[in-house]
Amino acid sequence: MKKNISIQEGEKDMKKLLTILTLVLVGGLLFAAGAAEQSKVASGLNIAIITSPSGVDDGSFNQDNYKGILAFIEKNPGAKVTAIREPSGDVAMALKAAADVVAEYDVLVLTGFQFAGIGELAKENPDTQFILVDTYPSDAAGKEVELPNVYAMLFAEQESGFYAGVAAALETKTNKVAVVNGVAYPSNVNYQYGFECGVIYANAKFGTKVEVVELPSQAGVDVTGANVGGNYVGSFADEATGKVVAQQLVAKGVDIIFPAAGASGNGVFSAAKESAGKLRVIGCDVDQWNDGVVGSQNIVLTSVLKVMSLNVERALTNIQNGTFKGENVLLKTDSQSIGYVSAPGRHQLQSGTLAKLEQVLELVKNGMIVPASNFGGFTPEGFVVK
């Protein structure tokens, strides 16, 4: 009997010992993980931004994302960034570019719809944080997913495009305006559809009689294979073709163009500067006033904004602070992520145009105006002015 009691007591002691060892091991692992995280924060985030072919100096989309990273680094000097330009714009190559370097960085900032398929890479690398701009992540089957290490942001570009369309309709002298796009990715189609809706709205509400001019040879085909019309260069990095398309539109009487085309839009700027006053532009994504200078004149009417830099900086700050949360978000006018330039000295809009833009901005912000978007359920032809 005593022998049995001793065996039982021994078993209890062994269980206690195993429990203690397990707690020590788990505690050690947690401490090591915490120490590694603290070490990473102390040494600063190692960030890579992988962009479309136009690169981080395109004066528009990619540059604004890069600006957000630089703003973060200015406040966190231990952090550093490497800019990687994926030259093809091809979806498979974009994903390969990310996969090739994912092990080298704490954070990957990926700019553009071509990175949508990043879901599987993010799952395989849970210790890397991803900031995805202009698309939500999808899995191997192409299904949209929300992941704990991916902060993905879409913007309501149709709202920016809408402001550009209203402004163009109110400022044109020839009653012919146009939008020039890069590739018919959803964000770019949103700009086009929003612009067209803005013109439709101005014609109905403000008495304008303006036509949106399209070149059939430059019609775009979206990611579903649907013909969306418009004037698409076919690239975000083809300034020469951007210039040719703009010149063809000027020949058809267009006097205001909204170039939402990345670096291809620089060709539209060149055409405007060489047009002897026949063509003006509306900047896209960022304030492009400085890009419009021609001697003592400026070809920029205003710029419509898609504030990526602020949101990229916020996401990086959350990573740094340990408050990062993976989610898929849609950023609109009501979050101050969409708007237009109205600051004195940075636009050439008439006071009446500014007043009308203020009216429509409030209506858009409050959901009273909903412009068409690529997957919003209706096209500009179905846009109803109330």
mmCIF file of C-alpha atoms in Angstrom:
data_model
loop_
_atom_site.group_PDB
_atom_site.id
_atom_site.type_symbol
_atom_site.label_atom_id
_atom_site.label_comp_id
_atom_site.label_asym_id
_atom_site.label_seq_id
_atom_site.Cartn_x
_atom_site.Cartn_y
_atom_site.Cartn_z
ATOM 1 C CA MET A 1 0.000 0.000 0.000
ATOM 2 C CA LYS A 2 2.761 2.398 0.947
ATOM 3 C CA LYS A 3 4.538 1.533 -2.248
ATOM 4 C CA ASN A 4 1.453 2.485 -4.319
ATOM 5 C CA ILE A 5 1.190 5.799 -2.479
ATOM 6 C CA SER A 6 4.834 6.564 -3.260
ATOM 7 C CA ILE A 7 4.289 5.805 -6.940
ATOM 8 C CA GLN A 8 1.250 8.098 -7.073
ATOM 9 C CA GLU A 9 3.139 10.877 -5.302
ATOM 10 C CA GLY A 10 5.980 10.431 -7.740
ATOM 11 C CA GLU A 11 3.620 10.746 -10.680
ATOM 12 C CA LYS A 12 2.184 13.929 -9.185
ATOM 13 C CA ASP A 13 5.656 15.368 -8.722
ATOM 14 C CA MET A 14 6.524 14.495 -12.315
ATOM 15 C CA LYS A 15 3.388 16.234 -13.596
ATOM 16 C CA LYS A 16 4.217 19.324 -11.540
ATOM 17 C CA LEU A 17 7.725 19.330 -12.942
ATOM 18 C CA LEU A 18 6.467 18.996 -16.530
ATOM 19 C CA THR A 19 4.005 21.844 -15.930
ATOM 20 C CA ILE A 20 6.740 24.081 -14.593
ATOM 21 C CA LEU A 21 9.059 23.257 -17.496
ATOM 22 C CA THR A 22 6.256 23.969 -19.991
ATOM 23 C CA LEU A 23 5.542 27.351 -18.419
ATOM 24 C CA VAL A 24 9.229 28.215 -18.432
ATOM 25 C CA LEU A 25 9.545 27.208 -22.096
ATOM 26 C CA VAL A 26 6.447 29.154 -23.188
ATOM 27 C CA GLY A 27 7.557 32.157 -21.163
ATOM 28 C CA GLY A 28 10.974 32.008 -22.758
ATOM 29 C CA LEU A 29 9.501 31.852 -26.247
ATOM 30 C CA LEU A 30 7.181 34.778 -25.543
ATOM 31 C CA PHE A 31 10.062 36.763 -24.086
ATOM 32 C CA ALA A 32 12.219 36.005 -27.121
ATOM 33 C CA ALA A 33 9.419 37.031 -29.499
ATOM 34 C CA GLY A 34 8.832 40.208 -27.540
ATOM 35 C CA ALA A 35 12.545 40.969 -27.451
ATOM 36 C CA ALA A 36 12.781 40.401 -31.210
ATOM 37 C CA GLU A 37 9.844 42.733 -31.794
ATOM 38 C CA GLN A 38 11.348 45.362 -29.500
ATOM 39 C CA SER A 39 14.669 44.977 -31.290
ATOM 40 C CA LYS A 40 12.956 45.476 -34.654
ATOM 41 C CA VAL A 41 11.192 48.615 -33.440
ATOM 42 C CA ALA A 42 14.349 49.931 -31.801
ATOM 43 C CA SER A 43 16.400 49.472 -34.951
ATOM 44 C CA GLY A 44 13.648 50.944 -37.145
ATOM 45 C CA LEU A 45 11.380 49.392 -39.737
ATOM 46 C CA ASN A 46 12.997 48.112 -42.911
ATOM 47 C CA ILE A 47 10.499 49.028 -45.643
ATOM 48 C CA ALA A 48 10.309 48.272 -49.357
ATOM 49 C CA ILE A 49 7.925 49.930 -51.783
ATOM 50 C CA ILE A 50 7.288 48.019 -55.004
ATOM 51 C CA THR A 51 5.646 50.103 -57.701
ATOM 52 C CA SER A 52 4.262 50.025 -61.208
ATOM 53 C CA PRO A 53 6.603 50.861 -64.119
ATOM 54 C CA SER A 54 6.342 54.634 -63.599
ATOM 55 C CA GLY A 55 8.311 54.409 -60.331
ATOM 56 C CA VAL A 56 8.347 56.613 -57.244
ATOM 57 C CA ASP A 57 9.166 59.790 -59.171
ATOM 58 C CA ASP A 58 6.117 59.748 -61.461
ATOM 59 C CA GLY A 59 4.812 63.001 -59.969
ATOM 60 C CA SER A 60 1.501 61.342 -59.156
ATOM 61 C CA PHE A 61 0.292 57.980 -57.807
ATOM 62 C CA ASN A 62 3.503 56.182 -56.838
ATOM 63 C CA GLN A 63 5.239 59.343 -55.715
ATOM 64 C CA ASP A 64 2.461 60.158 -53.264
ATOM 65 C CA ASN A 65 2.702 56.696 -51.703
ATOM 66 C CA TYR A 66 6.463 57.146 -51.432
ATOM 67 C CA LYS A 67 5.914 60.552 -49.858
ATOM 68 C CA GLY A 68 3.960 58.857 -47.065
ATOM 69 C CA ILE A 69 6.889 56.536 -46.347
ATOM 70 C CA LEU A 70 9.356 59.427 -46.331
ATOM 71 C CA ALA A 71 7.115 61.359 -43.926
ATOM 72 C CA PHE A 72 7.136 58.358 -41.591
ATOM 73 C CA ILE A 73 10.928 58.033 -41.804
ATOM 74 C CA GLU A 74 11.357 61.730 -41.041
ATOM 75 C CA LYS A 75 9.564 61.130 -37.723
ATOM 76 C CA ASN A 76 11.288 57.764 -37.177
ATOM 77 C CA PRO A 77 14.893 58.234 -38.359
ATOM 78 C CA GLY A 78 15.853 54.632 -37.614
ATOM 79 C CA ALA A 79 13.537 53.399 -40.376
ATOM 80 C CA LYS A 80 14.681 53.012 -43.972
ATOM 81 C CA VAL A 81 13.104 52.383 -47.366
ATOM 82 C CA THR A 82 14.111 50.708 -50.609
ATOM 83 C CA ALA A 83 12.227 51.645 -53.779
ATOM 84 C CA ILE A 84 11.747 48.795 -56.251
ATOM 85 C CA ARG A 85 10.261 49.472 -59.694
ATOM 86 C CA GLU A 86 8.629 46.500 -61.357
ATOM 87 C CA PRO A 87 9.141 47.449 -65.028
ATOM 88 C CA SER A 88 6.564 45.287 -66.807
ATOM 89 C CA GLY A 89 3.311 46.051 -65.004
ATOM 90 C CA ASP A 90 2.414 42.383 -65.484
ATOM 91 C CA VAL A 91 0.441 40.770 -62.643
ATOM 92 C CA ALA A 92 2.600 37.632 -62.425
ATOM 93 C CA MET A 93 5.813 39.656 -62.480
ATOM 94 C CA ALA A 94 4.503 42.034 -59.828
ATOM 95 C CA LEU A 95 3.783 39.140 -57.470
ATOM 96 C CA LYS A 96 7.184 37.594 -58.223
ATOM 97 C CA ALA A 97 8.893 40.895 -57.412
ATOM 98 C CA ALA A 98 7.230 40.858 -53.994
ATOM 99 C CA ALA A 99 8.012 37.174 -53.380
ATOM 100 C CA ASP A 100 11.674 37.689 -54.301
ATOM 101 C CA VAL A 101 12.247 40.224 -51.498
ATOM 102 C CA VAL A 102 9.630 39.447 -48.845
ATOM 103 C CA ALA A 103 12.172 37.815 -46.516
ATOM 104 C CA GLU A 104 14.362 40.920 -46.540
ATOM 105 C CA TYR A 105 11.909 43.502 -45.175
ATOM 106 C CA ASP A 106 9.610 44.143 -42.226
ATOM 107 C CA VAL A 107 7.035 45.908 -44.398
ATOM 108 C CA LEU A 108 6.139 45.748 -48.082
ATOM 109 C CA VAL A 109 4.185 48.687 -49.536
ATOM 110 C CA LEU A 110 2.632 47.494 -52.794
ATOM 111 C CA THR A 111 1.049 50.062 -55.099
ATOM 112 C CA GLY A 112 -1.504 49.067 -57.684
ATOM 113 C CA PHE A 113 -4.152 46.555 -58.704
ATOM 114 C CA GLN A 114 -1.482 44.224 -60.098
ATOM 115 C CA PHE A 115 -0.669 43.187 -56.506
ATOM 116 C CA ALA A 116 -4.174 41.884 -55.726
ATOM 117 C CA GLY A 117 -3.001 38.264 -55.680
ATOM 118 C CA ILE A 118 -0.677 38.877 -52.753
ATOM 119 C CA GLY A 119 -2.920 36.947 -50.364
ATOM 120 C CA GLU A 120 -1.046 33.630 -50.480
ATOM 121 C CA LEU A 121 2.345 35.329 -50.020
ATOM 122 C CA ALA A 122 0.996 37.217 -47.005
ATOM 123 C CA LYS A 123 -0.319 33.978 -45.461
ATOM 124 C CA GLU A 124 3.062 32.319 -45.944
ATOM 125 C CA ASN A 125 4.865 35.276 -44.317
ATOM 126 C CA PRO A 126 2.814 36.204 -41.234
ATOM 127 C CA ASP A 127 5.687 38.159 -39.655
ATOM 128 C CA THR A 128 5.812 40.596 -42.592
ATOM 129 C CA GLN A 129 3.302 43.424 -42.717
ATOM 130 C CA PHE A 130 1.844 44.421 -46.081
ATOM 131 C CA ILE A 131 0.352 47.779 -47.043
ATOM 132 C CA LEU A 132 -1.664 47.345 -50.204
ATOM 133 C CA VAL A 133 -2.832 50.375 -52.189
ATOM 134 C CA ASP A 134 -5.639 50.347 -54.771
ATOM 135 C CA THR A 135 -6.752 46.762 -54.243
ATOM 136 C CA TYR A 136 -7.790 44.216 -51.652
ATOM 137 C CA PRO A 137 -5.837 40.952 -51.334
ATOM 138 C CA SER A 138 -7.109 37.765 -52.935
ATOM 139 C CA ASP A 139 -6.245 34.114 -52.400
ATOM 140 C CA ALA A 140 -5.023 31.519 -54.906
ATOM 141 C CA ALA A 141 -8.571 31.106 -56.216
ATOM 142 C CA GLY A 142 -8.926 34.843 -56.798
ATOM 143 C CA LYS A 143 -11.345 35.278 -53.893
ATOM 144 C CA GLU A 144 -11.080 38.484 -51.862
ATOM 145 C CA VAL A 145 -9.704 37.881 -48.360
ATOM 146 C CA GLU A 146 -8.993 39.945 -45.252
ATOM 147 C CA LEU A 147 -5.721 39.063 -43.527
ATOM 148 C CA PRO A 148 -4.240 40.063 -40.150
ATOM 149 C CA ASN A 149 -0.951 41.250 -41.670
ATOM 150 C CA VAL A 150 -2.386 43.166 -44.658
ATOM 151 C CA TYR A 151 -3.749 46.709 -44.474
ATOM 152 C CA ALA A 152 -5.403 47.160 -47.870
ATOM 153 C CA MET A 153 -6.907 50.436 -49.012
ATOM 154 C CA LEU A 154 -9.185 51.288 -51.850
ATOM 155 C CA PHE A 155 -10.113 54.878 -52.649
ATOM 156 C CA ALA A 156 -13.317 56.246 -54.121
ATOM 157 C CA GLU A 157 -11.566 57.611 -57.223
ATOM 158 C CA GLN A 158 -14.978 58.131 -58.791
ATOM 159 C CA GLU A 159 -15.491 60.970 -56.307
ATOM 160 C CA SER A 160 -12.202 62.621 -57.358
ATOM 161 C CA GLY A 161 -13.152 62.120 -60.997
ATOM 162 C CA PHE A 162 -16.566 63.629 -60.301
ATOM 163 C CA TYR A 163 -15.013 66.858 -58.989
ATOM 164 C CA ALA A 164 -12.746 66.973 -62.047
ATOM 165 C CA GLY A 165 -15.729 66.515 -64.371
ATOM 166 C CA VAL A 166 -17.760 69.276 -62.703
ATOM 167 C CA ALA A 167 -14.776 71.648 -62.796
ATOM 168 C CA ALA A 168 -14.026 70.863 -66.448
ATOM 169 C CA ALA A 169 -17.654 71.370 -67.486
ATOM 170 C CA LEU A 170 -17.805 74.751 -65.738
ATOM 171 C CA GLU A 171 -14.468 75.997 -67.082
ATOM 172 C CA THR A 172 -14.369 74.773 -70.701
ATOM 173 C CA LYS A 173 -14.626 77.341 -73.488
ATOM 174 C CA THR A 174 -15.166 74.857 -76.319
ATOM 175 C CA ASN A 175 -17.708 72.660 -74.487
ATOM 176 C CA LYS A 176 -15.508 69.655 -75.196
ATOM 177 C CA VAL A 177 -13.527 67.936 -72.451
ATOM 178 C CA ALA A 178 -11.864 64.545 -71.966
ATOM 179 C CA VAL A 179 -10.213 62.186 -69.524
ATOM 180 C CA VAL A 180 -7.035 60.294 -70.456
ATOM 181 C CA ASN A 181 -6.259 57.121 -68.514
ATOM 182 C CA GLY A 182 -3.400 54.642 -68.257
ATOM 183 C CA VAL A 183 -4.682 51.059 -67.948
ATOM 184 C CA ALA A 184 -8.309 50.049 -67.324
ATOM 185 C CA TYR A 185 -7.710 48.761 -63.814
ATOM 186 C CA PRO A 186 -10.664 49.419 -61.479
ATOM 187 C CA SER A 187 -9.160 52.554 -59.946
ATOM 188 C CA ASN A 188 -8.557 54.065 -63.379
ATOM 189 C CA VAL A 189 -12.028 53.211 -64.656
ATOM 190 C CA ASN A 190 -13.385 54.822 -61.486
ATOM 191 C CA TYR A 191 -11.668 58.089 -62.449
ATOM 192 C CA GLN A 192 -13.133 57.911 -65.938
ATOM 193 C CA TYR A 193 -16.669 57.085 -64.786
ATOM 194 C CA GLY A 194 -16.567 59.746 -62.085
ATOM 195 C CA PHE A 195 -15.416 62.372 -64.584
ATOM 196 C CA GLU A 196 -18.216 61.497 -66.985
ATOM 197 C CA CYS A 197 -20.768 61.661 -64.159
ATOM 198 C CA GLY A 198 -19.413 65.070 -63.130
ATOM 199 C CA VAL A 199 -20.038 66.429 -66.616
ATOM 200 C CA ILE A 200 -23.526 64.876 -66.692
ATOM 201 C CA TYR A 201 -24.291 66.485 -63.327
ATOM 202 C CA ALA A 202 -23.050 69.934 -64.410
ATOM 203 C CA ASN A 203 -25.098 69.762 -67.598
ATOM 204 C CA ALA A 204 -28.227 68.904 -65.608
ATOM 205 C CA LYS A 205 -27.759 71.200 -62.609
ATOM 206 C CA PHE A 206 -25.622 74.108 -63.749
ATOM 207 C CA GLY A 207 -26.849 74.614 -67.313
ATOM 208 C CA THR A 208 -23.670 73.608 -69.114
ATOM 209 C CA LYS A 209 -23.781 71.818 -72.472
ATOM 210 C CA VAL A 210 -20.548 69.902 -72.453
ATOM 211 C CA GLU A 211 -19.485 66.788 -74.356
ATOM 212 C CA VAL A 212 -16.994 64.209 -73.099
ATOM 213 C CA VAL A 213 -14.889 63.298 -76.133
ATOM 214 C CA GLU A 214 -13.610 59.751 -76.638
ATOM 215 C CA LEU A 215 -11.347 58.278 -79.300
ATOM 216 C CA PRO A 216 -12.719 54.860 -80.321
ATOM 217 C CA SER A 217 -9.201 53.637 -81.052
ATOM 218 C CA GLN A 218 -8.209 54.278 -77.409
ATOM 219 C CA ALA A 219 -11.167 52.568 -75.726
ATOM 220 C CA GLY A 220 -10.288 50.607 -72.608
ATOM 221 C CA VAL A 221 -11.134 47.035 -71.635
ATOM 222 C CA ASP A 222 -11.489 46.477 -67.894
ATOM 223 C CA VAL A 223 -10.390 43.454 -65.857
ATOM 224 C CA THR A 224 -13.633 41.625 -66.657
ATOM 225 C CA GLY A 225 -13.136 42.101 -70.408
ATOM 226 C CA ALA A 226 -15.831 44.766 -70.716
ATOM 227 C CA ASN A 227 -15.315 47.700 -73.081
ATOM 228 C CA VAL A 228 -15.441 50.852 -70.927
ATOM 229 C CA GLY A 229 -14.716 53.382 -73.669
ATOM 230 C CA GLY A 230 -12.616 56.369 -72.623
ATOM 231 C CA ASN A 231 -9.130 57.261 -73.811
ATOM 232 C CA TYR A 232 -6.625 54.701 -72.528
ATOM 233 C CA VAL A 233 -2.908 54.939 -73.236
ATOM 234 C CA GLY A 234 -2.420 51.256 -72.339
ATOM 235 C CA SER A 235 0.390 51.991 -69.900
ATOM 236 C CA PHE A 236 1.173 54.127 -66.868
ATOM 237 C CA ALA A 237 4.663 54.837 -68.180
ATOM 238 C CA ASP A 238 4.265 55.863 -71.839
ATOM 239 C CA GLU A 239 4.621 59.637 -72.033
ATOM 240 C CA ALA A 240 4.972 59.629 -75.815
ATOM 241 C CA THR A 241 1.599 57.965 -76.393
ATOM 242 C CA GLY A 242 0.022 60.109 -73.687
ATOM 243 C CA LYS A 243 1.107 63.182 -75.629
ATOM 244 C CA VAL A 244 -0.190 61.820 -78.944
ATOM 245 C CA VAL A 245 -3.596 60.992 -77.458
ATOM 246 C CA ALA A 246 -3.826 64.500 -75.985
ATOM 247 C CA GLN A 247 -2.933 66.083 -79.330
ATOM 248 C CA GLN A 248 -5.602 63.997 -81.072
ATOM 249 C CA LEU A 249 -8.173 65.209 -78.556
ATOM 250 C CA VAL A 250 -7.133 68.835 -79.034
ATOM 251 C CA ALA A 251 -7.616 68.343 -82.778
ATOM 252 C CA LYS A 252 -11.226 67.400 -81.975
ATOM 253 C CA GLY A 253 -11.783 70.628 -80.050
ATOM 254 C CA VAL A 254 -11.038 69.481 -76.500
ATOM 255 C CA ASP A 255 -9.654 72.284 -74.327
ATOM 256 C CA ILE A 256 -9.550 70.590 -70.887
ATOM 257 C CA ILE A 257 -8.158 67.113 -70.171
ATOM 258 C CA PHE A 258 -8.093 65.223 -66.894
ATOM 259 C CA PRO A 259 -5.057 62.889 -67.156
ATOM 260 C CA ALA A 260 -5.390 59.986 -64.705
ATOM 261 C CA ALA A 261 -2.543 58.015 -66.200
ATOM 262 C CA GLY A 262 0.513 58.031 -63.955
ATOM 263 C CA ALA A 263 3.658 59.001 -65.852
ATOM 264 C CA SER A 264 1.751 58.671 -69.147
ATOM 265 C CA GLY A 265 -0.110 61.760 -67.984
ATOM 266 C CA ASN A 266 3.155 63.704 -68.205
ATOM 267 C CA GLY A 267 2.725 63.436 -71.975
ATOM 268 C CA VAL A 268 -0.638 65.195 -71.646
ATOM 269 C CA PHE A 269 1.095 67.947 -69.676
ATOM 270 C CA SER A 270 3.675 68.280 -72.464
ATOM 271 C CA ALA A 271 0.945 68.559 -75.091
ATOM 272 C CA ALA A 272 -0.774 71.259 -73.053
ATOM 273 C CA LYS A 273 2.424 73.237 -72.632
ATOM 274 C CA GLU A 274 3.010 73.133 -76.395
ATOM 275 C CA SER A 275 -0.589 73.946 -77.312
ATOM 276 C CA ALA A 276 -0.228 77.737 -77.210
ATOM 277 C CA GLY A 277 -3.058 78.058 -74.692
ATOM 278 C CA LYS A 278 -5.471 75.670 -76.423
ATOM 279 C CA LEU A 279 -5.299 73.005 -73.710
ATOM 280 C CA ARG A 280 -5.436 73.047 -69.921
ATOM 281 C CA VAL A 281 -5.290 70.104 -67.527
ATOM 282 C CA ILE A 282 -6.668 69.009 -64.174
ATOM 283 C CA GLY A 283 -4.039 67.315 -62.043
ATOM 284 C CA CYS A 284 -4.617 63.865 -60.568
ATOM 285 C CA ASP A 285 -3.892 62.229 -57.196
ATOM 286 C CA VAL A 286 -1.685 65.072 -55.915
ATOM 287 C CA ASP A 287 -1.384 68.831 -56.274
ATOM 288 C CA GLN A 288 0.313 69.101 -59.682
ATOM 289 C CA TRP A 289 0.416 72.897 -59.861
ATOM 290 C CA ASN A 290 4.207 73.022 -59.942
ATOM 291 C CA ASP A 291 4.258 70.623 -62.903
ATOM 292 C CA GLY A 292 2.092 73.005 -64.906
ATOM 293 C CA VAL A 293 4.409 76.003 -64.998
ATOM 294 C CA VAL A 294 5.097 77.404 -68.486
ATOM 295 C CA GLY A 295 7.113 80.587 -68.184
ATOM 296 C CA SER A 296 4.883 83.010 -66.291
ATOM 297 C CA GLN A 297 1.772 80.934 -67.021
ATOM 298 C CA ASN A 298 0.351 77.652 -65.747
ATOM 299 C CA ILE A 299 -1.649 75.010 -67.589
ATOM 300 C CA VAL A 300 -3.212 73.472 -64.431
ATOM 301 C CA LEU A 301 -6.782 74.482 -63.598
ATOM 302 C CA THR A 302 -6.760 72.590 -60.314
ATOM 303 C CA SER A 303 -5.911 69.095 -59.091
ATOM 304 C CA VAL A 304 -8.179 66.455 -57.611
ATOM 305 C CA LEU A 305 -6.763 64.542 -54.700
ATOM 306 C CA LYS A 306 -6.434 60.964 -53.561
ATOM 307 C CA VAL A 307 -4.577 61.264 -50.285
ATOM 308 C CA MET A 308 -2.513 58.083 -50.187
ATOM 309 C CA SER A 309 0.534 59.533 -48.440
ATOM 310 C CA LEU A 310 -1.336 60.298 -45.230
ATOM 311 C CA ASN A 311 -2.891 56.838 -45.082
ATOM 312 C CA VAL A 312 0.392 55.041 -45.824
ATOM 313 C CA GLU A 313 2.086 57.047 -43.077
ATOM 314 C CA ARG A 314 -0.724 56.184 -40.652
ATOM 315 C CA ALA A 315 -0.396 52.464 -41.402
ATOM 316 C CA LEU A 316 3.372 52.530 -40.855
ATOM 317 C CA THR A 317 2.908 54.411 -37.597
ATOM 318 C CA ASN A 318 0.497 51.737 -36.413
ATOM 319 C CA ILE A 319 3.073 49.056 -37.214
ATOM 320 C CA GLN A 320 5.714 50.996 -35.319
ATOM 321 C CA ASN A 321 3.400 51.460 -32.315
ATOM 322 C CA GLY A 322 2.205 47.875 -32.277
ATOM 323 C CA THR A 323 -1.376 48.904 -33.034
ATOM 324 C CA PHE A 324 -1.421 47.637 -36.621
ATOM 325 C CA LYS A 325 -4.611 45.888 -37.670
ATOM 326 C CA GLY A 326 -5.030 44.054 -40.939
ATOM 327 C CA GLU A 327 -8.206 45.086 -42.725
ATOM 328 C CA ASN A 328 -9.685 46.082 -46.081
ATOM 329 C CA VAL A 329 -10.873 49.707 -46.070
ATOM 330 C CA LEU A 330 -12.579 52.060 -48.540
ATOM 331 C CA LEU A 331 -11.483 55.675 -48.184
ATOM 332 C CA LYS A 332 -13.755 58.457 -49.435
ATOM 333 C CA THR A 333 -14.400 62.176 -49.231
ATOM 334 C CA ASP A 334 -15.871 61.804 -45.749
ATOM 335 C CA SER A 335 -12.480 60.638 -44.393
ATOM 336 C CA GLN A 336 -10.644 63.562 -46.030
ATOM 337 C CA SER A 337 -8.943 61.066 -48.331
ATOM 338 C CA ILE A 338 -10.592 62.471 -51.477
ATOM 339 C CA GLY A 339 -10.919 66.120 -52.542
ATOM 340 C CA TYR A 340 -9.622 68.882 -54.787
ATOM 341 C CA VAL A 341 -7.194 71.786 -54.536
ATOM 342 C CA SER A 342 -8.789 75.090 -53.596
ATOM 343 C CA ALA A 343 -5.863 76.786 -51.849
ATOM 344 C CA PRO A 344 -5.128 80.301 -53.195
ATOM 345 C CA GLY A 345 -2.278 80.337 -55.698
ATOM 346 C CA ARG A 346 -2.617 76.625 -56.484
ATOM 347 C CA HIS A 347 -5.538 76.729 -58.931
ATOM 348 C CA GLN A 348 -7.164 78.890 -61.615
ATOM 349 C CA LEU A 349 -10.825 78.129 -61.006
ATOM 350 C CA GLN A 350 -13.368 80.925 -61.151
ATOM 351 C CA SER A 351 -15.060 81.856 -57.886
ATOM 352 C CA GLY A 352 -18.373 80.539 -59.214
ATOM 353 C CA THR A 353 -16.797 77.182 -59.989
ATOM 354 C CA LEU A 354 -15.345 76.963 -56.495
ATOM 355 C CA ALA A 355 -18.734 77.715 -54.960
ATOM 356 C CA LYS A 356 -20.415 74.988 -56.998
ATOM 357 C CA LEU A 357 -17.673 72.500 -56.163
ATOM 358 C CA GLU A 358 -18.201 73.200 -52.466
ATOM 359 C CA GLN A 359 -21.887 72.406 -52.936
ATOM 360 C CA VAL A 360 -21.270 69.099 -54.675
ATOM 361 C CA LEU A 361 -18.530 68.083 -52.244
ATOM 362 C CA GLU A 362 -20.997 68.275 -49.353
ATOM 363 C CA LEU A 363 -23.532 66.249 -51.324
ATOM 364 C CA VAL A 364 -20.953 63.588 -52.167
ATOM 365 C CA LYS A 365 -19.681 63.510 -48.586
ATOM 366 C CA ASN A 366 -23.213 62.954 -47.290
ATOM 367 C CA GLY A 367 -24.005 60.265 -49.848
ATOM 368 C CA MET A 368 -26.531 62.400 -51.747
ATOM 369 C CA ILE A 369 -24.469 62.035 -54.931
ATOM 370 C CA VAL A 370 -23.055 58.625 -55.808
ATOM 371 C CA PRO A 371 -21.032 58.633 -59.056
ATOM 372 C CA ALA A 372 -20.668 55.483 -61.147
ATOM 373 C CA SER A 373 -17.686 53.232 -60.499
ATOM 374 C CA ASN A 374 -16.205 50.171 -62.199
ATOM 375 C CA PHE A 375 -18.009 47.676 -59.966
ATOM 376 C CA GLY A 376 -20.620 49.979 -58.457
ATOM 377 C CA GLY A 377 -23.558 48.388 -60.234
ATOM 378 C CA PHE A 378 -24.087 51.031 -62.906
ATOM 379 C CA THR A 379 -22.161 52.964 -65.570
ATOM 380 C CA PRO A 380 -22.290 56.714 -66.267
ATOM 381 C CA GLU A 381 -25.204 56.038 -68.631
ATOM 382 C CA GLY A 382 -27.153 54.875 -65.573
ATOM 383 C CA PHE A 383 -26.161 57.833 -63.392
ATOM 384 C CA VAL A 384 -29.317 59.621 -62.276
ATOM 385 C CA VAL A 385 -29.140 63.297 -61.323
ATOM 386 C CA LYS A 386 -31.579 64.061 -58.502
#
